[in-house]
Amino acid sequence: MTDTAITTLPGTPLTRSELRVLRLLANGRTTDQAARHLYVSRNTVNTHIYRIYRKLGAVDRAHAVALGIATEQLDPSEITVVHPIATRSVT
């Protein structure tokens, strides 16, 4: 078993880099936006997302965010909730 396999086992705590990616996803950032924000490649972000899913047992981004909060690895106060309808201008 490689080091990568060991660190991506379900239940393993997320690394600082994985938590940064999860926070960006929780705030609605796309993979490309997260990569630009972190000054890393899209592939690096996708690797972090893959590991986040494995460690949390998540099936998609929303599930990963929910599980991050449920396992107290992600603080809900770090998530900015913006309602899309409230941001549209009404004419």
Tab-separated table of N, CA and C in Angstrom:
chain	number	residue	atom	x	y	z
A	1	MET	N	0.843	-1.174	0.000
A	1	MET	CA	0.000	0.000	0.000
A	1	MET	C	0.890	1.239	0.000
A	2	THR	N	0.559	2.218	-0.862
A	2	THR	CA	1.365	3.431	-0.944
A	2	THR	C	0.942	4.424	0.132
A	3	ASP	N	1.775	5.452	0.338
A	3	ASP	CA	1.428	6.498	1.308
A	3	ASP	C	0.119	7.176	0.940
A	4	THR	N	-0.098	7.387	-0.372
A	4	THR	CA	-1.331	8.030	-0.822
A	4	THR	C	-2.540	7.198	-0.431
A	5	ALA	N	-2.461	5.892	-0.608
A	5	ALA	CA	-3.586	5.020	-0.263
A	5	ALA	C	-3.880	5.095	1.232
A	6	ILE	N	-2.842	5.150	2.036
A	6	ILE	CA	-3.025	5.213	3.477
A	6	ILE	C	-3.708	6.523	3.878
A	7	THR	N	-3.313	7.635	3.264
A	7	THR	CA	-3.861	8.929	3.662
A	7	THR	C	-5.238	9.208	3.078
A	8	THR	N	-5.742	8.329	2.207
A	8	THR	CA	-7.068	8.571	1.653
A	8	THR	C	-8.097	7.565	2.150
A	9	LEU	N	-7.773	6.831	3.198
A	9	LEU	CA	-8.731	5.892	3.761
A	9	LEU	C	-9.894	6.642	4.383
A	10	PRO	N	-11.107	6.111	4.251
A	10	PRO	CA	-12.261	6.762	4.881
A	10	PRO	C	-12.014	6.980	6.370
A	11	GLY	N	-12.397	8.152	6.849
A	11	GLY	CA	-12.232	8.475	8.263
A	11	GLY	C	-10.939	9.189	8.588
A	12	THR	N	-10.009	9.235	7.631
A	12	THR	CA	-8.755	9.946	7.844
A	12	THR	C	-9.031	11.448	7.834
A	13	PRO	N	-8.495	12.211	8.783
A	13	PRO	CA	-8.730	13.663	8.796
A	13	PRO	C	-8.207	14.325	7.516
A	14	LEU	N	-8.867	15.388	7.106
A	14	LEU	CA	-8.444	16.123	5.928
A	14	LEU	C	-7.186	16.924	6.232
A	15	THR	N	-6.322	17.066	5.221
A	15	THR	CA	-5.120	17.888	5.357
A	15	THR	C	-5.501	19.356	5.240
A	16	ARG	N	-4.563	20.248	5.548
A	16	ARG	CA	-4.811	21.688	5.403
A	16	ARG	C	-5.182	22.044	3.967
A	17	SER	N	-4.475	21.464	3.011
A	17	SER	CA	-4.763	21.746	1.597
A	17	SER	C	-6.151	21.258	1.210
A	18	GLU	N	-6.516	20.084	1.674
A	18	GLU	CA	-7.851	19.550	1.379
A	18	GLU	C	-8.934	20.422	2.021
A	19	LEU	N	-8.693	20.894	3.224
A	19	LEU	CA	-9.656	21.778	3.890
A	19	LEU	C	-9.806	23.097	3.143
A	20	ARG	N	-8.696	23.629	2.624
A	20	ARG	CA	-8.780	24.867	1.839
A	20	ARG	C	-9.650	24.652	0.608
A	21	VAL	N	-9.455	23.519	-0.069
A	21	VAL	CA	-10.263	23.207	-1.250
A	21	VAL	C	-11.723	23.025	-0.858
A	22	LEU	N	-11.983	22.313	0.222
A	22	LEU	CA	-13.361	22.087	0.660
A	22	LEU	C	-14.050	23.413	0.999
A	23	ARG	N	-13.333	24.336	1.641
A	23	ARG	CA	-13.901	25.658	1.942
A	23	ARG	C	-14.277	26.402	0.665
A	24	LEU	N	-13.401	26.328	-0.326
A	24	LEU	CA	-13.691	26.996	-1.600
A	24	LEU	C	-14.909	26.368	-2.277
A	25	LEU	N	-15.004	25.046	-2.250
A	25	LEU	CA	-16.167	24.363	-2.830
A	25	LEU	C	-17.437	24.755	-2.076
A	26	ALA	N	-17.332	24.828	-0.762
A	26	ALA	CA	-18.495	25.184	0.061
A	26	ALA	C	-18.983	26.591	-0.255
A	27	ASN	N	-18.074	27.429	-0.731
A	27	ASN	CA	-18.432	28.797	-1.079
A	27	ASN	C	-18.722	28.965	-2.567
A	28	GLY	N	-18.975	27.851	-3.256
A	28	GLY	CA	-19.440	27.897	-4.629
A	28	GLY	C	-18.384	28.026	-5.705
A	29	ARG	N	-17.115	27.879	-5.352
A	29	ARG	CA	-16.053	27.991	-6.352
A	29	ARG	C	-16.019	26.746	-7.232
A	30	THR	N	-15.739	26.930	-8.499
A	30	THR	CA	-15.551	25.814	-9.419
A	30	THR	C	-14.126	25.288	-9.257
A	31	THR	N	-13.848	24.179	-9.902
A	31	THR	CA	-12.489	23.622	-9.859
A	31	THR	C	-11.490	24.630	-10.416
A	32	ASP	N	-11.811	25.242	-11.550
A	32	ASP	CA	-10.906	26.220	-12.152
A	32	ASP	C	-10.701	27.435	-11.246
A	33	GLN	N	-11.772	27.920	-10.635
A	33	GLN	CA	-11.658	29.068	-9.730
A	33	GLN	C	-10.811	28.723	-8.509
A	34	ALA	N	-11.004	27.532	-7.968
A	34	ALA	CA	-10.209	27.099	-6.814
A	34	ALA	C	-8.736	27.003	-7.193
A	35	ALA	N	-8.459	26.467	-8.366
A	35	ALA	CA	-7.066	26.334	-8.827
A	35	ALA	C	-6.407	27.708	-8.949
A	36	ARG	N	-7.114	28.663	-9.549
A	36	ARG	CA	-6.561	30.013	-9.682
A	36	ARG	C	-6.364	30.661	-8.310
A	37	HIS	N	-7.326	30.482	-7.420
A	37	HIS	CA	-7.239	31.074	-6.080
A	37	HIS	C	-6.044	30.526	-5.300
A	38	LEU	N	-5.779	29.235	-5.452
A	38	LEU	CA	-4.703	28.579	-4.700
A	38	LEU	C	-3.365	28.569	-5.443
A	39	TYR	N	-3.361	29.074	-6.689
A	39	TYR	CA	-2.150	29.074	-7.518
A	39	TYR	C	-1.611	27.651	-7.735
A	40	VAL	N	-2.524	26.739	-8.019
A	40	VAL	CA	-2.157	25.360	-8.327
A	40	VAL	C	-2.875	24.955	-9.610
A	41	SER	N	-2.547	23.782	-10.122
A	41	SER	CA	-3.199	23.319	-11.346
A	41	SER	C	-4.587	22.759	-11.055
A	42	ARG	N	-5.368	22.684	-12.109
A	42	ARG	CA	-6.706	22.081	-12.017
A	42	ARG	C	-6.580	20.626	-11.562
A	43	ASN	N	-5.552	19.935	-12.058
A	43	ASN	CA	-5.335	18.533	-11.665
A	43	ASN	C	-5.065	18.398	-10.170
A	44	THR	N	-4.330	19.349	-9.604
A	44	THR	CA	-4.061	19.317	-8.163
A	44	THR	C	-5.356	19.458	-7.388
A	45	VAL	N	-6.210	20.386	-7.805
A	45	VAL	CA	-7.500	20.566	-7.131
A	45	VAL	C	-8.333	19.299	-7.268
A	46	ASN	N	-8.355	18.704	-8.452
A	46	ASN	CA	-9.120	17.463	-8.649
A	46	ASN	C	-8.599	16.332	-7.778
A	47	THR	N	-7.278	16.272	-7.577
A	47	THR	CA	-6.701	15.265	-6.685
A	47	THR	C	-7.171	15.498	-5.253
A	48	HIS	N	-7.173	16.758	-4.820
A	48	HIS	CA	-7.667	17.076	-3.472
A	48	HIS	C	-9.142	16.691	-3.340
A	49	ILE	N	-9.934	17.005	-4.357
A	49	ILE	CA	-11.364	16.669	-4.322
A	49	ILE	C	-11.550	15.160	-4.221
A	50	TYR	N	-10.793	14.411	-5.012
A	50	TYR	CA	-10.864	12.945	-4.961
A	50	TYR	C	-10.564	12.454	-3.545
A	51	ARG	N	-9.508	12.983	-2.935
A	51	ARG	CA	-9.122	12.552	-1.583
A	51	ARG	C	-10.164	12.974	-0.540
A	52	ILE	N	-10.740	14.154	-0.717
A	52	ILE	CA	-11.801	14.614	0.185
A	52	ILE	C	-12.971	13.634	0.133
A	53	TYR	N	-13.393	13.285	-1.078
A	53	TYR	CA	-14.508	12.341	-1.236
A	53	TYR	C	-14.201	11.014	-0.556
A	54	ARG	N	-12.988	10.493	-0.785
A	54	ARG	CA	-12.599	9.209	-0.182
A	54	ARG	C	-12.602	9.270	1.341
A	55	LYS	N	-11.986	10.311	1.874
A	55	LYS	CA	-11.858	10.414	3.323
A	55	LYS	C	-13.200	10.618	4.018
A	56	LEU	N	-14.079	11.398	3.383
A	56	LEU	CA	-15.377	11.685	4.002
A	56	LEU	C	-16.446	10.667	3.615
A	57	GLY	N	-16.207	9.900	2.558
A	57	GLY	CA	-17.224	8.973	2.060
A	57	GLY	C	-18.306	9.701	1.276
A	58	ALA	N	-17.935	10.811	0.651
A	58	ALA	CA	-18.888	11.650	-0.074
A	58	ALA	C	-19.066	11.182	-1.513
A	59	VAL	N	-20.251	11.484	-2.066
A	59	VAL	CA	-20.541	11.119	-3.455
A	59	VAL	C	-20.522	12.332	-4.389
A	60	ASP	N	-20.602	13.540	-3.834
A	60	ASP	CA	-20.520	14.747	-4.646
A	60	ASP	C	-20.104	15.920	-3.753
A	61	ARG	N	-20.012	17.113	-4.355
A	61	ARG	CA	-19.530	18.286	-3.613
A	61	ARG	C	-20.436	18.665	-2.451
A	62	ALA	N	-21.730	18.687	-2.696
A	62	ALA	CA	-22.665	19.055	-1.629
A	62	ALA	C	-22.571	18.072	-0.469
A	63	HIS	N	-22.461	16.802	-0.793
A	63	HIS	CA	-22.341	15.776	0.239
A	63	HIS	C	-21.032	15.953	1.012
A	64	ALA	N	-19.951	16.296	0.300
A	64	ALA	CA	-18.657	16.518	0.955
A	64	ALA	C	-18.740	17.693	1.931
A	65	VAL	N	-19.402	18.765	1.512
A	65	VAL	CA	-19.558	19.928	2.399
A	65	VAL	C	-20.373	19.543	3.629
A	66	ALA	N	-21.489	18.840	3.407
A	66	ALA	CA	-22.336	18.417	4.530
A	66	ALA	C	-21.564	17.526	5.493
A	67	LEU	N	-20.803	16.582	4.958
A	67	LEU	CA	-20.029	15.681	5.817
A	67	LEU	C	-18.879	16.416	6.501
A	68	GLY	N	-18.290	17.386	5.821
A	68	GLY	CA	-17.238	18.195	6.435
A	68	GLY	C	-17.759	18.926	7.654
A	69	ILE	N	-18.984	19.451	7.537
A	69	ILE	CA	-19.618	20.133	8.675
A	69	ILE	C	-19.985	19.121	9.759
A	70	ALA	N	-20.581	18.004	9.353
A	70	ALA	CA	-21.023	16.987	10.318
A	70	ALA	C	-19.860	16.401	11.115
A	71	THR	N	-18.691	16.288	10.483
A	71	THR	CA	-17.523	15.737	11.175
A	71	THR	C	-16.690	16.828	11.852
A	72	GLU	N	-17.230	18.059	11.826
A	72	GLU	CA	-16.598	19.223	12.465
A	72	GLU	C	-15.213	19.537	11.901
A	73	GLN	N	-14.990	19.170	10.637
A	73	GLN	CA	-13.743	19.541	9.973
A	73	GLN	C	-13.913	20.848	9.207
A	74	LEU	N	-15.168	21.196	8.934
A	74	LEU	CA	-15.494	22.434	8.234
A	74	LEU	C	-16.419	23.249	9.123
A	75	ASP	N	-16.023	24.486	9.393
A	75	ASP	CA	-16.810	25.376	10.251
A	75	ASP	C	-17.847	26.112	9.397
A	76	PRO	N	-19.135	25.964	9.718
A	76	PRO	CA	-20.178	26.626	8.929
A	76	PRO	C	-19.997	28.144	8.834
A	77	SER	N	-19.328	28.752	9.801
A	77	SER	CA	-19.125	30.204	9.761
A	77	SER	C	-18.176	30.609	8.625
A	78	GLU	N	-17.478	29.638	8.034
A	78	GLU	CA	-16.563	29.923	6.921
A	78	GLU	C	-17.268	29.871	5.564
A	79	ILE	N	-18.570	29.618	5.594
A	79	ILE	CA	-19.334	29.507	4.357
A	79	ILE	C	-20.176	30.763	4.189
A	80	THR	N	-20.020	31.411	3.055
A	80	THR	CA	-20.799	32.596	2.741
A	80	THR	C	-22.015	32.162	1.937
A	81	VAL	N	-23.183	32.395	2.484
A	81	VAL	CA	-24.410	32.010	1.811
A	81	VAL	C	-24.956	33.212	1.061
A	82	VAL	N	-25.018	33.079	-0.253
A	82	VAL	CA	-25.564	34.131	-1.097
A	82	VAL	C	-26.705	33.522	-1.885
A	83	HIS	N	-27.890	34.069	-1.701
A	83	HIS	CA	-29.058	33.566	-2.419
A	83	HIS	C	-29.028	34.138	-3.826
A	84	PRO	N	-29.015	33.288	-4.873
A	84	PRO	CA	-28.879	33.782	-6.239
A	84	PRO	C	-29.994	34.729	-6.675
A	85	ILE	N	-31.205	34.536	-6.202
A	85	ILE	CA	-32.308	35.411	-6.597
A	85	ILE	C	-32.131	36.791	-5.966
A	86	ALA	N	-31.626	36.826	-4.747
A	86	ALA	CA	-31.447	38.107	-4.061
A	86	ALA	C	-30.379	38.971	-4.728
A	87	THR	N	-29.480	38.351	-5.494
A	87	THR	CA	-28.406	39.116	-6.129
A	87	THR	C	-28.776	39.627	-7.508
A	88	ARG	N	-29.926	39.175	-8.052
A	88	ARG	CA	-30.373	39.653	-9.364
A	88	ARG	C	-31.024	41.015	-9.231
A	89	SER	N	-30.805	41.839	-10.222
A	89	SER	CA	-31.494	43.131	-10.192
A	89	SER	C	-32.895	42.959	-10.766
A	90	VAL	N	-33.817	43.654	-10.186
A	90	VAL	CA	-35.201	43.580	-10.615
A	90	VAL	C	-35.515	44.824	-11.429
A	91	THR	N	-36.056	44.633	-12.629
A	91	THR	CA	-36.375	45.790	-13.475
A	91	THR	C	-37.854	45.944	-13.656
